[in-house]
Short mmCIF file of C-alpha atoms and ligand atoms in Angstrom, two decimals:
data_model
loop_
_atom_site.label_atom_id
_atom_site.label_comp_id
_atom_site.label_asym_id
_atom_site.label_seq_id
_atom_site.Cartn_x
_atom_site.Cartn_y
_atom_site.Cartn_z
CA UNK A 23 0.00 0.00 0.00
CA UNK A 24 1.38 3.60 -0.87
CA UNK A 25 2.36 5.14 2.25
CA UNK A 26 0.34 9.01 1.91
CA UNK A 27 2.66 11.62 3.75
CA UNK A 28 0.14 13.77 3.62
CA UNK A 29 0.83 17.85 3.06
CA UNK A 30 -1.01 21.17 4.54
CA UNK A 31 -3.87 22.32 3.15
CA UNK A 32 -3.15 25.81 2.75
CA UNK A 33 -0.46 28.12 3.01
CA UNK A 34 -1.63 29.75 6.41
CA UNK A 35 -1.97 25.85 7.25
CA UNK A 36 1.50 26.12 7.17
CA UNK A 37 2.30 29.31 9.02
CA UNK A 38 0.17 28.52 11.69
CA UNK A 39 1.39 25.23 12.22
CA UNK A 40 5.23 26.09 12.02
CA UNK A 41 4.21 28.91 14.50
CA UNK A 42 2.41 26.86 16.36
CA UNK A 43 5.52 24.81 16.83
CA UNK A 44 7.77 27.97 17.58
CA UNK A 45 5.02 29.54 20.20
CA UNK A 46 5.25 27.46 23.13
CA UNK A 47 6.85 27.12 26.73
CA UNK A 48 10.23 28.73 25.65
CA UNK A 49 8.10 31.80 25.11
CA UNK A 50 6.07 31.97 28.02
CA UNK A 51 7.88 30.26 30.82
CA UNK A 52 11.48 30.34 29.59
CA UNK A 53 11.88 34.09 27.78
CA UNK A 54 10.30 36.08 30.18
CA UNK A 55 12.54 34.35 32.96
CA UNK A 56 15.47 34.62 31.00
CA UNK A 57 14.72 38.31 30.30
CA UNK A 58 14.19 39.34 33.65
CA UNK A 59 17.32 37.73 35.38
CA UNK A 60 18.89 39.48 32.46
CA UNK A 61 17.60 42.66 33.30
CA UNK A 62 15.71 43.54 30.19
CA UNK A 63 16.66 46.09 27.58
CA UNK A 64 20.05 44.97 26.41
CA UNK A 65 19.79 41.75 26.69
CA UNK A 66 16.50 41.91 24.71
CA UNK A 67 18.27 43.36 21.85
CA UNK A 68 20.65 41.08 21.61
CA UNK A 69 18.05 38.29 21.38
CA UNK A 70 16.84 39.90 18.53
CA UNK A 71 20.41 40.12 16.80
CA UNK A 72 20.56 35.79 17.35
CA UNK A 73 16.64 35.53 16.28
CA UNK A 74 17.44 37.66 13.08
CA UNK A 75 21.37 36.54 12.69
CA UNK A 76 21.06 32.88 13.64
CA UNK A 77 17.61 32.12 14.02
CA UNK A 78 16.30 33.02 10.31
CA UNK A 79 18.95 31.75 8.32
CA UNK A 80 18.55 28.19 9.92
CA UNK A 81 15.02 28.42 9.43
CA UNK A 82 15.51 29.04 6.12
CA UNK A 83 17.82 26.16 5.93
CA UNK A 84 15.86 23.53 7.34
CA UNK A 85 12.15 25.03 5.80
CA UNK A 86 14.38 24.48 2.32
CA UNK A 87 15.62 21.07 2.98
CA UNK A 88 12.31 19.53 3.81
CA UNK A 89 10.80 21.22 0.68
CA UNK A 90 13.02 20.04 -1.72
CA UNK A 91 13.55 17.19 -0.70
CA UNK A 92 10.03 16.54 -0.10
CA UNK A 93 11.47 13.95 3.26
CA UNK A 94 11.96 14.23 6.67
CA UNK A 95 14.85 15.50 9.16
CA UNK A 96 16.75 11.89 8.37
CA UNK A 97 16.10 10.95 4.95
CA UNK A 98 15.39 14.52 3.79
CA UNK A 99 19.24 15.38 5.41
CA UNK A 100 20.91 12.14 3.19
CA UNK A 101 18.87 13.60 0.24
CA UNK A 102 20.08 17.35 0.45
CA UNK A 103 23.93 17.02 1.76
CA UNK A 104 24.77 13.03 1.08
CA UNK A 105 24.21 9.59 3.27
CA UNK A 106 25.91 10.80 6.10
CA UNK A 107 24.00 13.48 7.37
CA UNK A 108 21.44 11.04 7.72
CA UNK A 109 23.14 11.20 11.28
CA UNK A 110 22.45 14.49 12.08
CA UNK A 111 18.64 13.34 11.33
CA UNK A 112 18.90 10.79 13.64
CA UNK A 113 20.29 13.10 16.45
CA UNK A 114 17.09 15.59 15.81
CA UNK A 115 14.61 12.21 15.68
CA UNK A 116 16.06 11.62 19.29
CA UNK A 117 16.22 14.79 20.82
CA UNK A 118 12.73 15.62 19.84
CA UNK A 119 12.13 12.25 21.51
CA UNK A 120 14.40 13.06 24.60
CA UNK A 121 12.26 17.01 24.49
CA UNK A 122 9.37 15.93 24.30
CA UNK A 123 9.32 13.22 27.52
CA UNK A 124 9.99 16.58 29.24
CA UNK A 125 7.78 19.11 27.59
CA UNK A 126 4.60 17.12 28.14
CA UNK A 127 5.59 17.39 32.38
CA UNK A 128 5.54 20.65 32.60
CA UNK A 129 2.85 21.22 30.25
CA UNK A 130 0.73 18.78 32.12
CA UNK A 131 1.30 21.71 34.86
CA UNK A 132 -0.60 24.02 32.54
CA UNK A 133 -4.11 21.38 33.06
CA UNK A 134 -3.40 21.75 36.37
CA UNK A 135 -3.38 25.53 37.24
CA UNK A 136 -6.27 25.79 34.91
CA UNK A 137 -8.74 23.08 37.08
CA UNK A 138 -7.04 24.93 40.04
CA UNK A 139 -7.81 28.32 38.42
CA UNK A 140 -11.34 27.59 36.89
CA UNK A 141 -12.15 26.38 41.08
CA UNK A 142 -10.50 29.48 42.28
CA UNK A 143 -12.85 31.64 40.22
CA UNK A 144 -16.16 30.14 41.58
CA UNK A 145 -15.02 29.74 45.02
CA UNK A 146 -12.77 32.30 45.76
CA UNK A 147 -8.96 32.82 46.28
CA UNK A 148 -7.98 30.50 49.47
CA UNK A 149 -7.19 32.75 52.00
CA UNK A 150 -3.49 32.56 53.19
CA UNK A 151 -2.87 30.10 50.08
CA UNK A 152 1.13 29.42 50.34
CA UNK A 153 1.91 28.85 46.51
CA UNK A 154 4.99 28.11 46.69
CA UNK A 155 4.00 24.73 49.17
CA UNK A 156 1.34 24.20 46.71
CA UNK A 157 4.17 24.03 43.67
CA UNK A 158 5.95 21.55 45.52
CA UNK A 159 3.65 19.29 46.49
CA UNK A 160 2.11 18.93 42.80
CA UNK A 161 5.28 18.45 41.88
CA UNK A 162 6.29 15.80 44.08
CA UNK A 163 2.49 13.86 43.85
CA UNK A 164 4.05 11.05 41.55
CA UNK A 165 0.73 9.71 40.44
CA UNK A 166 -0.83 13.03 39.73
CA UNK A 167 2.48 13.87 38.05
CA UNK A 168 1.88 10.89 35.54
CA UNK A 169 -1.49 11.37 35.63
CA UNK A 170 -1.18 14.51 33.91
CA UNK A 171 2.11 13.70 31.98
CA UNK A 172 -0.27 11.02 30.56
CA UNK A 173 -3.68 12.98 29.64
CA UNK A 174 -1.02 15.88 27.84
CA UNK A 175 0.59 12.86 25.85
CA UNK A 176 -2.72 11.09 24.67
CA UNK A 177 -4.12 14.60 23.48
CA UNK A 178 -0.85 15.43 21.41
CA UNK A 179 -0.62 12.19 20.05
CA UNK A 180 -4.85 12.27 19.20
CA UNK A 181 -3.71 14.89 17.01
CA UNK A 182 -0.53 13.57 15.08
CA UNK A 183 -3.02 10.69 15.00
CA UNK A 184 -5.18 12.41 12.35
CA UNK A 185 -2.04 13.59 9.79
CA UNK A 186 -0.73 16.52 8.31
CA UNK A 187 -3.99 18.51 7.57
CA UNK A 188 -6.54 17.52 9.38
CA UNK A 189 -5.18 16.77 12.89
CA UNK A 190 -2.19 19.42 12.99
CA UNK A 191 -3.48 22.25 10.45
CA UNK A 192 -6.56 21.58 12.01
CA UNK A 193 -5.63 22.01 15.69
CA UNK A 194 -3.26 24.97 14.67
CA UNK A 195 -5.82 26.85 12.94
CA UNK A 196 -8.08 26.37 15.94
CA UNK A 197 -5.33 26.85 19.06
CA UNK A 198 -3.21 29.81 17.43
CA UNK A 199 -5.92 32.35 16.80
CA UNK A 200 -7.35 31.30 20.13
CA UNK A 201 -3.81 31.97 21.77
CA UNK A 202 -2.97 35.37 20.19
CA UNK A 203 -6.70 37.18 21.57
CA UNK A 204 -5.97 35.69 24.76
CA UNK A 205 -2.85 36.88 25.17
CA UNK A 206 -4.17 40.15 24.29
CA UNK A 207 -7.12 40.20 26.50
CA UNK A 208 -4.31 39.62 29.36
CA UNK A 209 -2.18 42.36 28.01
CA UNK A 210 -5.08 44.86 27.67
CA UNK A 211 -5.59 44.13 31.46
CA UNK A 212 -1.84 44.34 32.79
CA UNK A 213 -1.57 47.40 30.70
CA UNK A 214 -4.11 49.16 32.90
CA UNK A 215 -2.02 48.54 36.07
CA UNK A 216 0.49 50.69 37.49
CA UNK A 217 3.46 48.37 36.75
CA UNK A 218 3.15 49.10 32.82
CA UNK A 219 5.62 51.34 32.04
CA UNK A 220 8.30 50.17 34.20
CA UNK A 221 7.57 47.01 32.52
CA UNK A 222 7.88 48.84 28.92
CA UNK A 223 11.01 50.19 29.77
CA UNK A 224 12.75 47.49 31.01
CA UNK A 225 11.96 45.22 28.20
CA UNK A 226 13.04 48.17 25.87
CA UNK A 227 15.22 50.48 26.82
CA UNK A 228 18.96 49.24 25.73
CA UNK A 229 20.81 49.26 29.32
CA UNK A 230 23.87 47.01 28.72
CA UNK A 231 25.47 47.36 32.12
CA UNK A 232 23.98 43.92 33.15
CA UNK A 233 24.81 42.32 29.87
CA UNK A 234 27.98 39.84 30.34
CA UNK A 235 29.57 37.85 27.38
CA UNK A 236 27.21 34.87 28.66
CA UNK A 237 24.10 36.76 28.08
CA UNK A 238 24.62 36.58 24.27
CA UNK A 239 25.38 32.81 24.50
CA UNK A 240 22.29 32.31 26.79
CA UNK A 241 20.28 34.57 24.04
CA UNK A 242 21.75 32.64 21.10
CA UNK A 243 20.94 29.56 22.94
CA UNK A 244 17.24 30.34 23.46
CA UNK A 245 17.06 31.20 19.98
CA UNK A 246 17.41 27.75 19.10
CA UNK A 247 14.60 26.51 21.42
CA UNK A 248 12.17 29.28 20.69
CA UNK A 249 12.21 28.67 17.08
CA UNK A 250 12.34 24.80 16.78
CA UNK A 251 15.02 24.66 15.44
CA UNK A 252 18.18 22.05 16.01
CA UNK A 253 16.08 18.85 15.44
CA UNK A 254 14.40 18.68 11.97
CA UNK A 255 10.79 20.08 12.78
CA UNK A 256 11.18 22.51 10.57
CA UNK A 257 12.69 20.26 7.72
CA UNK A 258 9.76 17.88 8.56
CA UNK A 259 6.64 20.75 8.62
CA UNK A 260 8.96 21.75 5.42
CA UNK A 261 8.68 18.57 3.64
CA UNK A 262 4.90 19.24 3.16
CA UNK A 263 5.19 22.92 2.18
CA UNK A 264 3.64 23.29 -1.22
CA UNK A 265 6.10 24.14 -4.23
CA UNK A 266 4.89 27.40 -5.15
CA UNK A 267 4.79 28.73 -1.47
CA UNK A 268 7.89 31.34 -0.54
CA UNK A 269 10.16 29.66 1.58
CA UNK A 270 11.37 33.78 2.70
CA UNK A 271 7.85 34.77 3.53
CA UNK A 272 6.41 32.63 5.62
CA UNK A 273 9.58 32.23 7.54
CA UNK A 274 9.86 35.74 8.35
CA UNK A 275 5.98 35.37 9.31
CA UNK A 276 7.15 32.48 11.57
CA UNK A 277 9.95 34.36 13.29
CA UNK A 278 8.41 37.11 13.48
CA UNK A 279 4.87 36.21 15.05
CA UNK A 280 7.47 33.98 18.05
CA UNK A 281 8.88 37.31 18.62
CA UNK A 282 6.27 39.40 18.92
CA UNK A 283 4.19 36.81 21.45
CA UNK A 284 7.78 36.32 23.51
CA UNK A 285 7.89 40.02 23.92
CA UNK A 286 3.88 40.47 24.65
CA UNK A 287 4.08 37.89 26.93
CA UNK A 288 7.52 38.88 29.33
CA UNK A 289 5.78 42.58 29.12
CA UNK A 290 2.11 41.54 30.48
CA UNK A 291 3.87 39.48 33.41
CA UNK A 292 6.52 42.52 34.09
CA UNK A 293 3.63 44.21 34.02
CA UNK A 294 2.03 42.70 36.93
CA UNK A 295 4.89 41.94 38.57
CA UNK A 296 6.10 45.75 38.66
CA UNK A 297 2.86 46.71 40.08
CA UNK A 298 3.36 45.42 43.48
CA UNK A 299 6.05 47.36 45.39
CA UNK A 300 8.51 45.31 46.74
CA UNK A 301 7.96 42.00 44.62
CA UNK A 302 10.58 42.81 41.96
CA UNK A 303 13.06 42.36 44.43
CA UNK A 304 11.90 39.36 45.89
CA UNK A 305 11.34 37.45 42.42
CA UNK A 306 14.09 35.72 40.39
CA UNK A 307 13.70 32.27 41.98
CA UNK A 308 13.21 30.06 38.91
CA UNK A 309 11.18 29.80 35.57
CA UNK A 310 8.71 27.80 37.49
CA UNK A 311 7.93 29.93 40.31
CA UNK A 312 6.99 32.84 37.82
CA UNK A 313 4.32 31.15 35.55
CA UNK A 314 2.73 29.00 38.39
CA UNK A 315 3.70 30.12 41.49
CA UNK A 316 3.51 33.99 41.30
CA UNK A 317 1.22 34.45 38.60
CA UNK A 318 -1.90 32.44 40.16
CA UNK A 319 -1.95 34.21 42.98
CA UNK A 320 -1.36 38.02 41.41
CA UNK A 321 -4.24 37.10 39.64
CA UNK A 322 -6.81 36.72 42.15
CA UNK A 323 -5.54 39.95 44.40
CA UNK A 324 -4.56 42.68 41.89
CA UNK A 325 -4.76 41.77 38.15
CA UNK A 326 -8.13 43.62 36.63
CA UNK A 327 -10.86 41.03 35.87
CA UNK A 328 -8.10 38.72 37.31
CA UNK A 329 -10.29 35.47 38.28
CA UNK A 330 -11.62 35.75 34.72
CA UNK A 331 -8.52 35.80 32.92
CA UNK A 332 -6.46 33.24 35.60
CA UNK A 333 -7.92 29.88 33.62
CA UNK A 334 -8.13 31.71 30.27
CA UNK A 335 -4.23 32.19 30.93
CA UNK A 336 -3.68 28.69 31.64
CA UNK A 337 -5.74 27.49 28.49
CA UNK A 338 -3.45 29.34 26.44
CA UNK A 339 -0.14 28.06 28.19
CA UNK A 340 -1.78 24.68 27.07
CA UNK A 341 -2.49 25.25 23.64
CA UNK A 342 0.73 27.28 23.44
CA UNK A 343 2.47 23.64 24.24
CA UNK A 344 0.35 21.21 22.41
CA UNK A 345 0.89 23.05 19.52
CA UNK A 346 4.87 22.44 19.74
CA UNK A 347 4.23 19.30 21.52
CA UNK A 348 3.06 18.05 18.09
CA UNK A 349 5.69 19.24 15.99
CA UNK A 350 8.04 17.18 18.47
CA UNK A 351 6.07 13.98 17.55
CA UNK A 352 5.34 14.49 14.42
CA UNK A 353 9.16 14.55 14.00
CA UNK A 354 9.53 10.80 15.37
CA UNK A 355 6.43 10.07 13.41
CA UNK A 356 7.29 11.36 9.94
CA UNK A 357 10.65 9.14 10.76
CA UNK A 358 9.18 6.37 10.91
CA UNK A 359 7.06 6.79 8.15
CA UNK A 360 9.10 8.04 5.68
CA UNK A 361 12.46 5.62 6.84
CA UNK A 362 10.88 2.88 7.98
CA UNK A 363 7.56 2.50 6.02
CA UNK A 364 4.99 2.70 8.86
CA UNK A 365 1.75 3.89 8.65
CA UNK A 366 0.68 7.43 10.22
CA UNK A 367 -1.37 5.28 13.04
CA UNK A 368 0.90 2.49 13.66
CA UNK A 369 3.93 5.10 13.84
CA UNK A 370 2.22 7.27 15.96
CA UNK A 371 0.96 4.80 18.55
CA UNK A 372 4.00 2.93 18.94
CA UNK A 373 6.24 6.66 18.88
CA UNK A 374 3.69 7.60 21.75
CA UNK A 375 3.84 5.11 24.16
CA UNK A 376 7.95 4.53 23.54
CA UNK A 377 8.39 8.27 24.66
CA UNK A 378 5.47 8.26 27.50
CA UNK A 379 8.01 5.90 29.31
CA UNK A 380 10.75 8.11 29.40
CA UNK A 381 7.64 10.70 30.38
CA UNK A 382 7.08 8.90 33.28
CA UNK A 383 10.33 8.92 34.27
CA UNK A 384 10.87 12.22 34.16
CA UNK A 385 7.40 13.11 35.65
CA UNK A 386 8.55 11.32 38.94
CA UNK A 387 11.80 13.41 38.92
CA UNK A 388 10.33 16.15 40.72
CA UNK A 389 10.44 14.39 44.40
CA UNK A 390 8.28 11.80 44.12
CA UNK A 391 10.91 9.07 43.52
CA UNK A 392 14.36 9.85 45.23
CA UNK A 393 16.08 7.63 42.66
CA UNK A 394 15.06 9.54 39.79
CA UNK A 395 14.98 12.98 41.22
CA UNK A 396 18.10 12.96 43.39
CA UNK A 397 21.18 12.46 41.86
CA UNK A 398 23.20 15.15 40.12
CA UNK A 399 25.12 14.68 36.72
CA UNK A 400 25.38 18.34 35.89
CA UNK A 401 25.91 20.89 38.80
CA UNK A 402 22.61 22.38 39.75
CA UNK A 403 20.43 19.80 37.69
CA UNK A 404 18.98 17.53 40.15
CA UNK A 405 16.77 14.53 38.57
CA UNK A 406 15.93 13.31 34.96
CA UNK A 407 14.11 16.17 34.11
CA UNK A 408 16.54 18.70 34.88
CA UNK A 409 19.43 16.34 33.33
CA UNK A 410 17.49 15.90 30.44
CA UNK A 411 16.68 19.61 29.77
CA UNK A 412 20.43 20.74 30.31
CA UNK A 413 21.60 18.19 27.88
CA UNK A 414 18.90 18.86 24.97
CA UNK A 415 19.68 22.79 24.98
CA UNK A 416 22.81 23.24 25.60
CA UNK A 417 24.26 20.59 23.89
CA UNK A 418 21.92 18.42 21.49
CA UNK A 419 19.74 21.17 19.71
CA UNK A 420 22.95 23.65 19.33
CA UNK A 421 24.56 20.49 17.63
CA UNK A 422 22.07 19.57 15.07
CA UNK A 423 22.10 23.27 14.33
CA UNK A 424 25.58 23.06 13.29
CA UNK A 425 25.00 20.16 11.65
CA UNK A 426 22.29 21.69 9.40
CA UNK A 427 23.80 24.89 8.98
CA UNK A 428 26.86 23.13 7.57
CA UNK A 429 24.61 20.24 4.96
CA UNK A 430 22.73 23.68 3.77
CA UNK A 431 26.01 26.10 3.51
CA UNK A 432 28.33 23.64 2.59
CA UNK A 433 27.34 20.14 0.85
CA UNK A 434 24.15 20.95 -0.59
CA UNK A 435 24.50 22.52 -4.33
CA UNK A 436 24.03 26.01 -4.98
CA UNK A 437 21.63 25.68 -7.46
CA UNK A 438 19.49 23.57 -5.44
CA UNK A 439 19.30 26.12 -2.13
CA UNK A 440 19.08 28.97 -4.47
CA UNK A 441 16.10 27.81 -6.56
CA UNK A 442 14.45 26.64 -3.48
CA UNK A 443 14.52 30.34 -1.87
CA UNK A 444 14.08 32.34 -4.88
CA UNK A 445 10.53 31.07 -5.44
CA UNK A 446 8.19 34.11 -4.38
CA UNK A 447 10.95 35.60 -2.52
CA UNK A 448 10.24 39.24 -1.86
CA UNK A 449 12.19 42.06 -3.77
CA UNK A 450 14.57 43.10 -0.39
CA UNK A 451 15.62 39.14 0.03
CA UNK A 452 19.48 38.87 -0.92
CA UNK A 453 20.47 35.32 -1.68
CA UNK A 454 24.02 35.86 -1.28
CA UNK A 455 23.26 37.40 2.16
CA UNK A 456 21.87 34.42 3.41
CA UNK A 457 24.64 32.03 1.82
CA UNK A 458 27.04 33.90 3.52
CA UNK A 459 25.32 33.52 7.04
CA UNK A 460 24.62 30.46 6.91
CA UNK A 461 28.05 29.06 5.52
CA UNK A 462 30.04 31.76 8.29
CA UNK A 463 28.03 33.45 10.65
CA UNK A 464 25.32 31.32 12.23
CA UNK A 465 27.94 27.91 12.60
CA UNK A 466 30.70 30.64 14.03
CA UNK A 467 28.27 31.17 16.33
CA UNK A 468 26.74 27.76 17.11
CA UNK A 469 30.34 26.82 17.68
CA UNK A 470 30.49 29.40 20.14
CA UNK A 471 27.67 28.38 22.16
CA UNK A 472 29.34 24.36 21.81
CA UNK A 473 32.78 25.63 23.02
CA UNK A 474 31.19 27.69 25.85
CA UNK A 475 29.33 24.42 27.05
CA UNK A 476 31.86 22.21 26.77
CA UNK A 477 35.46 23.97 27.93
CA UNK A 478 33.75 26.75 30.28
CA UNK A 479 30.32 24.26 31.31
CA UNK A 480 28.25 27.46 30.42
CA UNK A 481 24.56 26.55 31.31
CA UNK A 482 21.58 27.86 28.88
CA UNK A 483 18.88 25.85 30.21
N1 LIG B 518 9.76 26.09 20.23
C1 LIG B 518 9.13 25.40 21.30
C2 LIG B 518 8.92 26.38 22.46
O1 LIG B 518 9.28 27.51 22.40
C3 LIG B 518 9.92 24.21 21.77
C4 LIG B 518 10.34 23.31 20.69
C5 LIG B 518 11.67 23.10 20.44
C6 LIG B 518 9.39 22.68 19.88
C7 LIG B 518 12.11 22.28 19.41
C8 LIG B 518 9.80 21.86 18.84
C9 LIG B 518 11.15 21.67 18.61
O2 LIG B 518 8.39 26.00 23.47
#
């Protein structure tokens, strides 16, 4: 039987998905953390040098490999640069394996504050609630842990389920509209609070007393995550791009659009943070204790139409993740399909439950089983989870990104990149600008971020 690979319907099918994939956790629980500890401004800016440096030219790279190639990251590397690259496939197949066992944990928070949240509102704010002892002992409830671990896995894998256009165009077309009024419901709210333009200036005025050499590998870094890029999701979503669409265009679109929600989001929590006196001081703690330790409760006591907004906040933290949670199956999917001759249902059952047991065992790393959550291979990063994490972005994902950058710049043909770029391409788009990044600039500066990691143990996780 031919084996269908399917292919979006439409070209905002496309765009929504691939920004679907890029909008997720890293943008609302890792950027607005990193920002702040960062102190804003100048660290903001240089973010926005990696996205534009770095980030887009990969993009391009791996949106252009998929397309021509018409494979994905494994077979649609061997195609574009030669058999061996087929490697740096198989890396991207198993970190978005190794991600997502992690994603789906902390996503399955997300279902969690919103139940918690949607209560809150009908009954009322708990009075002397202690979050943070809250936090911890979700976190360490191992069966609630998998629990939700489990129920986050089964609904991104329902959607993979259905293929290219109608379970993951579908869902995007649904969840990213959804996401984007939300998220401006929530800003129109923190924007009416006293915090709001302290919060605008510190995301954007350019102070660069705080900013230290490792703020621009930390930025670079997080450029990586934010966009999906590293692993092949973008060389898989590419591989059913249509072949009149402009690769250019809707990758700017992409980029773009992740930016812009990054920055809405970081200023709407500044916002709210800023507008207590006193509790800029006392924040910094961790990623975690921002989104759903500090928010929940700022909610309920100062935020206008707070209890309304707390589970619609939530809701969009979830859809924000299932819509990248996909993209990370879909990338073990499509290899299975395309390298190994599966089925869409077959390869997404059997990817599914192979990474929910690695999902398990990072959703008891939290406390609730001392063997998994106590030991220490990387200083700091106590558990699976946090072991996991440290090794997907600051080593796997900046590796794969070297490895693509260098099959696009270096061992696929000119004529081949250049065709696949020029079609549509609007009238400012240089291709010789891009060659040259992606051949010199973005691996000079992947390599940084490697050498950093490896000779100094620089952390960007
Ligand atoms: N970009 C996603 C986020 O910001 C994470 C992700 C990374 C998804 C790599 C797919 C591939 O949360």
């Amino acid at each position: 039987m031919e084996i269908s690979r399917g292919s979006w319907g439409t070209r905002m099918g496309f765009v929504l998905a691939a920004a679907g994939s890029a909008v997720g956790l890293g943008n609302l629980w890792k950027f607005p953390y990193i920002a702040w500890v960062n102190e804003g401004g100048g660290f903001v800016l240089i973010y926005l040098a990696c996205i534009a440096a770095v980030g887009l030219p990969i993009m391009l790279a791996e949106i252009l490999i998929g397309r021509r190639t018409r494979l994905a990251a494994v077979g649609g590397l061997g195609a574009a640069a030669g058999r061996r690259w087929r490697l740096v496939g198989g890396l991207g197949v198993a970190t978005g394996f190794v991600l997502l066992s992690y994603y789906a944990v902390i996503a399955g928070w997300s279902f969690a504050y919103m139940a918690r949240c949607l209560q809150w509102s009908v009954g009322g704010y708990p009075n002397g609630y202690d979050g943070v002892a809250a936090f911890g002992a979700l976190a360490a409830n191992g069966w609630v842990q998998v629990a939700l671990t489990a129920l986050f896995l089964v609904a991104t894998a329902s959607i993979v389920y259905r293929g290219v256009g109608a379970g993951i165009e579908r869902a995007a077309r649904v969840m990213m509209p959804a996401l984007f009024v939300i998220l401006l419901l929530l800003l129109v709210s923190a924007m009416t609070m006293d915090g709001a333009g302290q919060a605008l200036s510190f995301l954007l005025a350019p102070r660069f007393d705080h900013v230290r050499a490792v703020s621009v590998l930390e930025a670079l870094g997080h450029s990586f995550f934010t966009l999906s890029l590293g692993m092949g999701t973008m060389i898989t979503y590419g591989s059913y791009l249509g072949r009149r669409e402009s690769i250019v265009r809707t990758s700017m679109v992409v980029v773009v659009l992740d930016t812009i929600i990054a920055l809405l989001a970081s200023l709407t929590m500044f916002a709210v943070i800023f507008s207590i006196p006193g509790l800029s001081d006392r924040l910094g703690a961790s990623a975690v204790g921002m989104l759903f330790v500090t928010l929940p409760e700022l909610f309920y006591t100062v935020v206008p139409a707070g209890a309304l907004l707390a589970p619609l906040f939530y809701l969009l933290v979830m859809f924000a993740a299932l819509t990248s949670s996909i993209s990370l199956l879909e990338v073990v999917v499509a290899y299975l399909i395309d390298e190994r001759g599966m089925q869409r249902k077959p390869a997404t059952l059997t990817s599914i439950v192979a990474v929910g047991g690695l999902a398990m065992l990072c959703a008891v790393s939290l406390g609730a089983w001392g063997a998994a959550s106590n030991f220490e291979l990387f200083a700091g990063k106590l558990g699976v989870l946090s072991t996991l994490d440290h090794l997907v972005s600051n080593g796997l994902l900046p590796l794969g990104g070297l490895g693509i950058t260098l099959a696009a710049g270096w061992f696929m043909t000119r004529k081949a990149t250049e065709e696949e770029l020029s079609v549509g391409a609007p009238g400012w788009f240089r291709y010789s600008v891009w060659r040259f990044f992606i051949r010199f600039v973005s691996p000079a500066a992947v390599a940084a971020i490697l050498v950093a990691v490896i000779f100094f143990g620089r952390d960007f996780s």
